[in-house]
Amino acid sequence: MTAQILDSKQLAQQIRTELKQKIYDSQITPELAVIIVGNDPASEIYVRSKEKACQEVGIKVETYRLTQDISAEELKELIDLLNNDRNINGILVQLPLPKHINPQEILTRIKPEKDVDGFHPLNTGLIIQKQPAAFSPCTPKGILRLIHTVKQDLSGLNAVIIGRSQIVGLPVSHLLLNENCTVTIAHSKTKNLSEICKKADILIASVGKAEFITGEFIKPEAIVIDVGINRTSNGIKGDVKFAEAYEKAAYITPVPGGVGPMTIAMLLENTYEAFFKQNHS
Ligand code: NAP
C-alpha cells in the first residue's frame, strides 16, 4: 500500500479563486502592508510570492523594504504608522529579522486586529482559550485545513508534532488539541522519538532537518504532514524521507508543494477577514 498525496496546490488554488470572487462581489479592496528588512534571498522569494498572490485575488499590497541596519525603534515607528492607518487591514513582518532586533518585541507591536500572521501574544492566547476572534497563524491553520480534506473528525486521534516553534509547532499543537486530538509535542530533548512517532495517527514534522524522519517513525495508515523546507545540494527536501514514509502512510504531503501554498492562501484569508473585523464589528 502506498500513500495518497496531500497536494495543497489544488486546495490553495480553490481557496484563492473563492476569495477572489468574494472580494469582487463585496466590492472591497483589503490592504496588506508587508515589511521586509535586509536582503535575505529566501525572504525576498517569500515576499514576492505573497505580493503576487495578494494582487491575484484583489488585495492591495504595499511592501516596505528596509535596510539591514534599521533600528528596532525605527521599525516600531513604521508599525505604529501602519497600525493607525485606517486603509491598512493587515501587517506582516517577514521573518527572520536581523540579529540586533528582537522579533517578539516587533510582532507584539502590531495591533492584534491587524496581526494577519497570527503571531501576536493576544492571538496566541485566544487560540489557547478557543476563542473565535483569534487570527490563527497561517501555516498551522493551513495544515488543519489540509488534514480536514481527508478526515473531518479528528477527535481521539494521537497527534505527534515534532518541533515547538512559535510559528508552527506550538500553534498547530493547540489547534489539534482544540480538535480533541491527544497531542504530544516532541523537541530536541525528547527521548525515544521514533517510539513516540510510531503511535501517531497524525504526524507533523517541523524540525528543519532534511529527511530526518525515516520510514521507521511512521505508523501504518498515518497522516504525515511535512512542514520542513531544507535547501540541500540535491534541491529542496522536507523533514521526512518521502520515499520511505510514502510506503507506510495513508496520506502524505510532498516537499515542495505540500504546506507552502496553504500558508499563502491562509494569509490571504486572514487579510480578507481582517478587513471585515475592522469594518463591520
Ligand atoms: P525552528 O524554530 O528551528 O524549530 C525547530 C524545532 O525542531 C525546535 O522545536 C527543535 O527543538 C526541534 N528539533 C530540532 N532538532 C530536533 C531533534 N533532533 N529531534 C526532535 N526535535 C528537534 O523551526 P520552524 O520555524 O518550526 O521550521 C521548521 C521547518 O519548517 C523549517 O525547515 C522551515 O523552513 C519550515 N517552515 C515551512 C513553512 C511552510 O510554509 N511550508 C512555514 C514555516 C516553517 P528545540 O525547541 O528543543 O530546539
mmCIF file of C-alpha atoms and ligand atoms in Angstrom:
data_model
loop_
_atom_site.group_PDB
_atom_site.id
_atom_site.type_symbol
_atom_site.label_atom_id
_atom_site.label_comp_id
_atom_site.label_asym_id
_atom_site.label_seq_id
_atom_site.Cartn_x
_atom_site.Cartn_y
_atom_site.Cartn_z
ATOM 1 C CA MET A 1 0.000 0.000 0.000
ATOM 2 C CA THR A 2 1.217 3.478 -0.776
ATOM 3 C CA ALA A 3 0.038 6.831 0.479
ATOM 4 C CA GLN A 4 -2.278 9.295 -1.175
ATOM 5 C CA ILE A 5 -0.555 12.589 -1.845
ATOM 6 C CA LEU A 6 -1.998 15.559 0.020
ATOM 7 C CA ASP A 7 -1.191 18.146 -2.583
ATOM 8 C CA SER A 8 -2.188 21.510 -1.277
ATOM 9 C CA LYS A 9 -1.710 23.304 -4.593
ATOM 10 C CA GLN A 10 -5.210 22.436 -5.741
ATOM 11 C CA LEU A 11 -6.856 23.273 -2.412
ATOM 12 C CA ALA A 12 -4.912 26.525 -2.116
ATOM 13 C CA GLN A 13 -5.937 27.472 -5.651
ATOM 14 C CA GLN A 14 -9.586 26.745 -4.862
ATOM 15 C CA ILE A 15 -9.411 28.933 -1.729
ATOM 16 C CA ARG A 16 -7.785 31.723 -3.744
ATOM 17 C CA THR A 17 -10.392 31.534 -6.503
ATOM 18 C CA GLU A 18 -13.249 31.666 -3.978
ATOM 19 C CA LEU A 19 -11.622 34.566 -2.155
ATOM 20 C CA LYS A 20 -11.156 36.491 -5.382
ATOM 21 C CA GLN A 21 -14.862 36.079 -6.122
ATOM 22 C CA LYS A 22 -15.869 37.141 -2.593
ATOM 23 C CA ILE A 23 -13.667 40.248 -2.759
ATOM 24 C CA TYR A 24 -15.066 41.109 -6.176
ATOM 25 C CA ASP A 25 -18.678 40.572 -5.057
ATOM 26 C CA SER A 26 -18.226 42.680 -1.910
ATOM 27 C CA GLN A 27 -16.594 45.471 -3.932
ATOM 28 C CA ILE A 28 -13.875 45.919 -1.329
ATOM 29 C CA THR A 29 -10.093 46.252 -1.532
ATOM 30 C CA PRO A 30 -8.429 44.815 1.577
ATOM 31 C CA GLU A 31 -4.918 46.163 2.027
ATOM 32 C CA LEU A 32 -1.851 44.396 3.380
ATOM 33 C CA ALA A 33 1.397 46.058 4.449
ATOM 34 C CA VAL A 34 4.463 43.835 4.182
ATOM 35 C CA ILE A 35 7.740 44.776 5.879
ATOM 36 C CA ILE A 36 10.994 43.124 4.843
ATOM 37 C CA VAL A 37 14.299 44.042 6.479
ATOM 38 C CA GLY A 38 17.663 43.351 4.812
ATOM 39 C CA ASN A 39 18.192 41.243 1.719
ATOM 40 C CA ASP A 40 17.853 37.619 2.712
ATOM 41 C CA PRO A 41 17.244 35.862 -0.652
ATOM 42 C CA ALA A 42 14.760 33.331 0.768
ATOM 43 C CA SER A 43 12.729 36.115 2.428
ATOM 44 C CA GLU A 44 12.687 38.027 -0.888
ATOM 45 C CA ILE A 45 11.245 34.957 -2.630
ATOM 46 C CA TYR A 46 8.566 34.507 0.060
ATOM 47 C CA VAL A 47 7.612 38.194 -0.069
ATOM 48 C CA ARG A 48 7.356 38.186 -3.865
ATOM 49 C CA SER A 49 5.066 35.115 -3.773
ATOM 50 C CA LYS A 50 2.867 36.827 -1.173
ATOM 51 C CA GLU A 51 2.716 40.046 -3.227
ATOM 52 C CA LYS A 52 1.748 38.121 -6.355
ATOM 53 C CA ALA A 53 -0.902 36.079 -4.548
ATOM 54 C CA CYS A 54 -2.431 39.219 -2.999
ATOM 55 C CA GLN A 55 -2.597 41.003 -6.339
ATOM 56 C CA GLU A 56 -4.255 37.999 -7.987
ATOM 57 C CA VAL A 57 -7.191 37.964 -5.561
ATOM 58 C CA GLY A 58 -7.660 41.732 -5.335
ATOM 59 C CA ILE A 59 -5.797 42.515 -2.106
ATOM 60 C CA LYS A 60 -3.714 45.673 -2.395
ATOM 61 C CA VAL A 61 -0.213 45.155 -1.061
ATOM 62 C CA GLU A 62 2.262 47.798 -0.004
ATOM 63 C CA THR A 63 5.784 46.498 0.636
ATOM 64 C CA TYR A 64 8.293 48.373 2.805
ATOM 65 C CA ARG A 65 11.851 47.264 2.014
ATOM 66 C CA LEU A 66 14.113 48.408 4.856
ATOM 67 C CA THR A 67 17.869 48.251 5.143
ATOM 68 C CA GLN A 68 19.608 45.709 7.402
ATOM 69 C CA ASP A 69 20.874 48.418 9.768
ATOM 70 C CA ILE A 70 17.457 49.840 10.665
ATOM 71 C CA SER A 71 16.956 50.147 14.437
ATOM 72 C CA ALA A 72 14.195 48.429 16.379
ATOM 73 C CA GLU A 73 12.822 51.881 17.284
ATOM 74 C CA GLU A 74 12.558 52.922 13.619
ATOM 75 C CA LEU A 75 10.821 49.663 12.788
ATOM 76 C CA LYS A 76 8.346 50.166 15.636
ATOM 77 C CA GLU A 77 7.648 53.709 14.396
ATOM 78 C CA LEU A 78 6.709 52.327 10.983
ATOM 79 C CA ILE A 79 4.449 49.713 12.601
ATOM 80 C CA ASP A 80 2.747 52.447 14.668
ATOM 81 C CA LEU A 81 2.083 54.411 11.487
ATOM 82 C CA LEU A 82 0.572 51.357 9.805
ATOM 83 C CA ASN A 83 -1.421 50.468 12.942
ATOM 84 C CA ASN A 84 -3.027 53.901 12.772
ATOM 85 C CA ASP A 85 -3.605 53.907 9.018
ATOM 86 C CA ARG A 86 -7.291 53.062 8.519
ATOM 87 C CA ASN A 87 -6.623 51.867 4.968
ATOM 88 C CA ILE A 88 -4.273 49.120 6.123
ATOM 89 C CA ASN A 89 -6.072 45.950 7.240
ATOM 90 C CA GLY A 90 -3.138 43.622 7.803
ATOM 91 C CA ILE A 91 0.537 44.000 8.721
ATOM 92 C CA LEU A 92 3.090 41.291 8.047
ATOM 93 C CA VAL A 93 6.720 41.453 9.144
ATOM 94 C CA GLN A 94 8.741 38.918 7.161
ATOM 95 C CA LEU A 95 10.985 36.842 9.430
ATOM 96 C CA PRO A 96 13.835 36.437 10.154
ATOM 97 C CA LEU A 97 14.791 39.925 11.304
ATOM 98 C CA PRO A 98 18.427 40.997 11.723
ATOM 99 C CA LYS A 99 20.038 39.724 14.938
ATOM 100 C CA HIS A 100 20.003 43.131 16.661
ATOM 101 C CA ILE A 101 16.188 43.232 16.573
ATOM 102 C CA ASN A 102 14.086 41.114 18.920
ATOM 103 C CA PRO A 103 11.315 39.656 16.710
ATOM 104 C CA GLN A 104 8.910 39.142 19.614
ATOM 105 C CA GLU A 105 9.115 42.816 20.527
ATOM 106 C CA ILE A 106 8.299 43.788 16.939
ATOM 107 C CA LEU A 107 5.471 41.294 16.432
ATOM 108 C CA THR A 108 3.881 42.381 19.711
ATOM 109 C CA ARG A 109 3.823 45.975 18.454
ATOM 110 C CA ILE A 110 1.374 45.086 15.651
ATOM 111 C CA LYS A 111 -2.253 45.724 16.629
ATOM 112 C CA PRO A 112 -3.811 42.273 17.279
ATOM 113 C CA GLU A 113 -6.666 43.050 14.862
ATOM 114 C CA LYS A 114 -4.119 43.671 12.081
ATOM 115 C CA ASP A 115 -1.957 40.658 13.007
ATOM 116 C CA VAL A 116 -2.747 38.567 9.917
ATOM 117 C CA ASP A 117 0.263 36.310 10.548
ATOM 118 C CA GLY A 118 -1.267 35.383 13.925
ATOM 119 C CA PHE A 119 1.939 35.809 15.921
ATOM 120 C CA HIS A 120 0.796 38.420 18.455
ATOM 121 C CA PRO A 121 0.658 37.018 22.029
ATOM 122 C CA LEU A 122 -3.002 38.058 22.306
ATOM 123 C CA ASN A 123 -3.926 35.973 19.258
ATOM 124 C CA THR A 124 -1.840 33.074 20.604
ATOM 125 C CA GLY A 125 -3.701 33.335 23.924
ATOM 126 C CA LEU A 126 -7.099 33.494 22.232
ATOM 127 C CA ILE A 127 -6.318 30.256 20.387
ATOM 128 C CA ILE A 128 -5.365 28.551 23.655
ATOM 129 C CA GLN A 129 -8.696 29.757 25.074
ATOM 130 C CA LYS A 130 -10.509 28.513 21.950
ATOM 131 C CA GLN A 131 -11.884 31.987 21.220
ATOM 132 C CA PRO A 132 -13.171 32.506 17.682
ATOM 133 C CA ALA A 133 -11.871 36.088 17.498
ATOM 134 C CA ALA A 134 -8.271 34.978 17.067
ATOM 135 C CA PHE A 135 -6.197 35.043 13.919
ATOM 136 C CA SER A 136 -4.646 31.589 13.590
ATOM 137 C CA PRO A 137 -1.090 31.627 12.270
ATOM 138 C CA CYS A 138 -1.075 30.814 8.572
ATOM 139 C CA THR A 139 0.968 27.595 8.399
ATOM 140 C CA PRO A 140 -0.832 25.836 11.293
ATOM 141 C CA LYS A 141 -4.221 26.992 10.006
ATOM 142 C CA GLY A 142 -3.328 25.700 6.526
ATOM 143 C CA ILE A 143 -2.204 22.352 7.943
ATOM 144 C CA LEU A 144 -5.543 21.890 9.710
ATOM 145 C CA ARG A 145 -7.451 22.805 6.558
ATOM 146 C CA LEU A 146 -5.416 20.262 4.591
ATOM 147 C CA ILE A 147 -5.972 17.476 7.129
ATOM 148 C CA HIS A 148 -9.707 18.188 7.109
ATOM 149 C CA THR A 149 -9.868 17.442 3.393
ATOM 150 C CA VAL A 150 -9.254 13.778 4.211
ATOM 151 C CA LYS A 151 -10.546 13.497 7.783
ATOM 152 C CA GLN A 152 -13.240 15.690 9.323
ATOM 153 C CA ASP A 153 -13.420 14.294 12.831
ATOM 154 C CA LEU A 154 -10.002 14.212 14.489
ATOM 155 C CA SER A 155 -11.384 13.502 17.956
ATOM 156 C CA GLY A 156 -9.329 10.960 19.908
ATOM 157 C CA LEU A 157 -6.550 10.642 17.336
ATOM 158 C CA ASN A 158 -2.948 10.642 18.521
ATOM 159 C CA ALA A 159 -1.163 13.647 17.042
ATOM 160 C CA VAL A 160 2.596 13.981 17.388
ATOM 161 C CA ILE A 161 4.197 17.286 16.487
ATOM 162 C CA ILE A 162 7.971 17.330 16.148
ATOM 163 C CA GLY A 163 9.085 20.882 16.824
ATOM 164 C CA ARG A 164 7.854 23.519 19.273
ATOM 165 C CA SER A 165 8.453 26.743 17.349
ATOM 166 C CA GLN A 166 6.193 29.737 17.965
ATOM 167 C CA ILE A 167 5.225 29.840 14.291
ATOM 168 C CA VAL A 168 4.462 26.174 13.593
ATOM 169 C CA GLY A 169 4.922 23.523 16.300
ATOM 170 C CA LEU A 170 3.236 25.206 19.269
ATOM 171 C CA PRO A 171 0.242 26.748 17.493
ATOM 172 C CA VAL A 172 -0.514 23.620 15.450
ATOM 173 C CA SER A 173 -0.452 21.657 18.719
ATOM 174 C CA HIS A 174 -3.109 23.949 20.199
ATOM 175 C CA LEU A 175 -5.258 23.760 17.074
ATOM 176 C CA LEU A 176 -5.130 19.948 17.172
ATOM 177 C CA LEU A 177 -5.876 19.925 20.899
ATOM 178 C CA ASN A 178 -8.912 22.088 20.154
ATOM 179 C CA GLU A 179 -9.959 19.332 17.722
ATOM 180 C CA ASN A 180 -9.801 16.837 20.630
ATOM 181 C CA CYS A 181 -6.637 15.086 19.473
ATOM 182 C CA THR A 182 -4.334 13.626 22.084
ATOM 183 C CA VAL A 183 -1.295 15.778 21.429
ATOM 184 C CA THR A 184 2.382 15.068 22.041
ATOM 185 C CA ILE A 185 4.942 17.782 21.318
ATOM 186 C CA ALA A 186 8.456 16.472 20.670
ATOM 187 C CA HIS A 187 11.636 18.574 20.518
ATOM 188 C CA SER A 188 15.399 18.300 20.556
ATOM 189 C CA LYS A 189 15.469 16.951 24.133
ATOM 190 C CA THR A 190 12.805 14.302 23.527
ATOM 191 C CA LYS A 191 13.895 10.734 24.203
ATOM 192 C CA ASN A 192 12.789 7.703 22.167
ATOM 193 C CA LEU A 193 11.455 9.916 19.388
ATOM 194 C CA SER A 194 10.838 7.096 16.928
ATOM 195 C CA GLU A 195 8.786 5.159 19.525
ATOM 196 C CA ILE A 196 6.624 8.228 20.156
ATOM 197 C CA CYS A 197 6.157 8.889 16.453
ATOM 198 C CA LYS A 198 5.164 5.288 15.762
ATOM 199 C CA LYS A 199 1.982 5.900 17.788
ATOM 200 C CA ALA A 200 0.994 8.947 15.743
ATOM 201 C CA ASP A 201 -2.200 8.851 13.701
ATOM 202 C CA ILE A 202 -1.213 12.370 12.648
ATOM 203 C CA LEU A 203 2.499 13.130 12.431
ATOM 204 C CA ILE A 204 3.611 16.709 11.826
ATOM 205 C CA ALA A 205 7.318 17.322 11.232
ATOM 206 C CA SER A 206 8.539 20.888 11.707
ATOM 207 C CA VAL A 207 12.171 20.287 12.556
ATOM 208 C CA GLY A 208 14.193 21.929 9.807
ATOM 209 C CA LYS A 209 16.424 18.885 9.213
ATOM 210 C CA ALA A 210 16.394 17.286 5.784
ATOM 211 C CA GLU A 211 14.901 13.770 5.716
ATOM 212 C CA PHE A 212 15.227 13.413 9.482
ATOM 213 C CA ILE A 213 12.046 11.323 9.808
ATOM 214 C CA THR A 214 12.547 7.933 8.214
ATOM 215 C CA GLY A 215 10.069 5.181 7.432
ATOM 216 C CA GLU A 216 10.562 3.523 10.817
ATOM 217 C CA PHE A 217 8.971 6.562 12.531
ATOM 218 C CA ILE A 218 5.714 6.158 10.639
ATOM 219 C CA LYS A 219 2.647 4.336 11.939
ATOM 220 C CA PRO A 220 0.935 2.446 9.113
ATOM 221 C CA GLU A 221 -2.009 4.466 7.730
ATOM 222 C CA ALA A 222 -0.865 7.696 9.407
ATOM 223 C CA ILE A 223 -1.454 11.194 8.069
ATOM 224 C CA VAL A 224 2.013 12.685 7.593
ATOM 225 C CA ILE A 225 2.468 16.438 7.224
ATOM 226 C CA ASP A 226 5.962 17.558 6.318
ATOM 227 C CA VAL A 227 6.457 21.253 7.063
ATOM 228 C CA GLY A 228 10.237 21.299 6.522
ATOM 229 C CA ILE A 229 11.826 23.288 3.721
ATOM 230 C CA ASN A 230 15.512 22.403 3.672
ATOM 231 C CA ARG A 231 17.853 23.564 0.941
ATOM 232 C CA THR A 232 20.371 20.791 0.189
ATOM 233 C CA SER A 233 22.859 20.088 -2.598
ATOM 234 C CA ASN A 234 20.153 17.797 -4.018
ATOM 235 C CA GLY A 235 17.494 20.501 -4.042
ATOM 236 C CA ILE A 236 14.749 21.303 -1.552
ATOM 237 C CA LYS A 237 13.973 18.461 0.842
ATOM 238 C CA GLY A 238 11.405 18.064 3.569
ATOM 239 C CA ASP A 239 11.954 16.834 7.116
ATOM 240 C CA VAL A 240 10.531 13.449 6.120
ATOM 241 C CA LYS A 241 12.230 10.825 3.956
ATOM 242 C CA PHE A 242 9.420 10.861 1.463
ATOM 243 C CA ALA A 243 10.017 7.562 -0.367
ATOM 244 C CA GLU A 244 10.035 5.563 2.877
ATOM 245 C CA ALA A 245 7.092 7.331 4.521
ATOM 246 C CA TYR A 246 5.089 7.060 1.292
ATOM 247 C CA GLU A 247 5.191 3.258 1.606
ATOM 248 C CA LYS A 248 3.513 3.309 5.034
ATOM 249 C CA ALA A 249 1.340 6.389 5.437
ATOM 250 C CA ALA A 250 -2.269 6.762 4.296
ATOM 251 C CA TYR A 251 -1.740 10.429 3.349
ATOM 252 C CA ILE A 252 1.425 12.444 2.954
ATOM 253 C CA THR A 253 2.399 15.956 1.867
ATOM 254 C CA PRO A 254 5.209 16.305 -0.676
ATOM 255 C CA VAL A 255 8.002 18.887 -0.424
ATOM 256 C CA PRO A 256 7.931 21.257 -2.151
ATOM 257 C CA GLY A 257 4.217 21.849 -2.677
ATOM 258 C CA GLY A 258 2.723 20.299 0.434
ATOM 259 C CA VAL A 259 2.243 23.021 3.011
ATOM 260 C CA GLY A 260 3.702 26.208 1.495
ATOM 261 C CA PRO A 261 0.777 27.025 -0.846
ATOM 262 C CA MET A 262 -1.645 26.707 2.095
ATOM 263 C CA THR A 263 0.421 29.163 4.160
ATOM 264 C CA ILE A 264 -0.057 31.819 1.489
ATOM 265 C CA ALA A 265 -3.749 31.011 0.976
ATOM 266 C CA MET A 266 -4.348 31.418 4.721
ATOM 267 C CA LEU A 267 -2.559 34.780 4.712
ATOM 268 C CA LEU A 268 -4.987 35.981 2.040
ATOM 269 C CA GLU A 269 -7.930 34.638 4.013
ATOM 270 C CA ASN A 270 -6.748 36.307 7.243
ATOM 271 C CA THR A 271 -6.318 39.637 5.424
ATOM 272 C CA TYR A 272 -9.826 39.373 3.989
ATOM 273 C CA GLU A 273 -11.195 38.561 7.467
ATOM 274 C CA ALA A 274 -9.202 41.460 8.961
ATOM 275 C CA PHE A 275 -10.996 43.845 6.611
ATOM 276 C CA PHE A 276 -14.387 42.742 7.968
ATOM 277 C CA LYS A 277 -13.230 42.662 11.593
ATOM 278 C CA GLN A 278 -12.211 46.305 11.219
ATOM 279 C CA ASN A 279 -15.176 47.495 9.197
ATOM 280 C CA HIS A 280 -18.187 45.516 10.417
ATOM 281 C CA SER A 281 -17.706 44.924 14.137
HETATM 282 P P1 NAP B 1 12.562 26.022 14.347
HETATM 283 O O1 NAP B 1 12.059 27.253 15.001
HETATM 284 O O2 NAP B 1 14.005 25.907 14.004
HETATM 285 O O3 NAP B 1 12.171 24.788 15.300
HETATM 286 C C1 NAP B 1 12.657 23.512 15.060
HETATM 287 C C2 NAP B 1 12.128 22.596 16.133
HETATM 288 O O4 NAP B 1 12.644 21.306 15.894
HETATM 289 C C3 NAP B 1 12.559 23.008 17.548
HETATM 290 O O5 NAP B 1 11.462 22.969 18.430
HETATM 291 C C4 NAP B 1 13.612 21.970 17.906
HETATM 292 O O6 NAP B 1 13.642 21.621 19.285
HETATM 293 C C5 NAP B 1 13.134 20.765 17.101
HETATM 294 N N1 NAP B 1 14.225 19.853 16.868
HETATM 295 C C6 NAP B 1 15.475 20.147 16.411
HETATM 296 N N2 NAP B 1 16.218 19.028 16.370
HETATM 297 C C7 NAP B 1 15.416 18.029 16.801
HETATM 298 C C8 NAP B 1 15.623 16.639 17.017
HETATM 299 N N3 NAP B 1 16.816 16.055 16.775
HETATM 300 N N4 NAP B 1 14.606 15.907 17.484
HETATM 301 C C9 NAP B 1 13.398 16.465 17.731
HETATM 302 N N5 NAP B 1 13.151 17.784 17.572
HETATM 303 C C10 NAP B 1 14.159 18.545 17.118
HETATM 304 O O7 NAP B 1 11.791 25.663 13.030
HETATM 305 P P2 NAP B 1 10.338 26.091 12.414
HETATM 306 O O8 NAP B 1 10.302 27.561 12.288
HETATM 307 O O9 NAP B 1 9.232 25.372 13.108
HETATM 308 O O10 NAP B 1 10.531 25.483 10.964
HETATM 309 C C11 NAP B 1 10.787 24.113 10.758
HETATM 310 C C12 NAP B 1 10.887 23.819 9.279
HETATM 311 O O11 NAP B 1 9.659 24.190 8.634
HETATM 312 C C13 NAP B 1 11.968 24.618 8.548
HETATM 313 O O12 NAP B 1 12.526 23.800 7.560
HETATM 314 C C14 NAP B 1 11.201 25.775 7.933
HETATM 315 O O13 NAP B 1 11.846 26.279 6.772
HETATM 316 C C15 NAP B 1 9.902 25.119 7.585
HETATM 317 N N6 NAP B 1 8.733 26.009 7.512
HETATM 318 C C16 NAP B 1 7.908 25.854 6.439
HETATM 319 C C17 NAP B 1 6.767 26.634 6.316
HETATM 320 C C18 NAP B 1 5.840 26.435 5.153
HETATM 321 O O14 NAP B 1 5.002 27.286 4.887
HETATM 322 N N7 NAP B 1 5.945 25.316 4.449
HETATM 323 C C19 NAP B 1 6.461 27.580 7.304
HETATM 324 C C20 NAP B 1 7.314 27.702 8.397
HETATM 325 C C21 NAP B 1 8.444 26.897 8.502
HETATM 326 P P3 NAP B 1 14.083 22.680 20.441
HETATM 327 O O15 NAP B 1 12.892 23.564 20.643
HETATM 328 O O16 NAP B 1 14.383 21.829 21.596
HETATM 329 O O17 NAP B 1 15.267 23.424 19.908
#
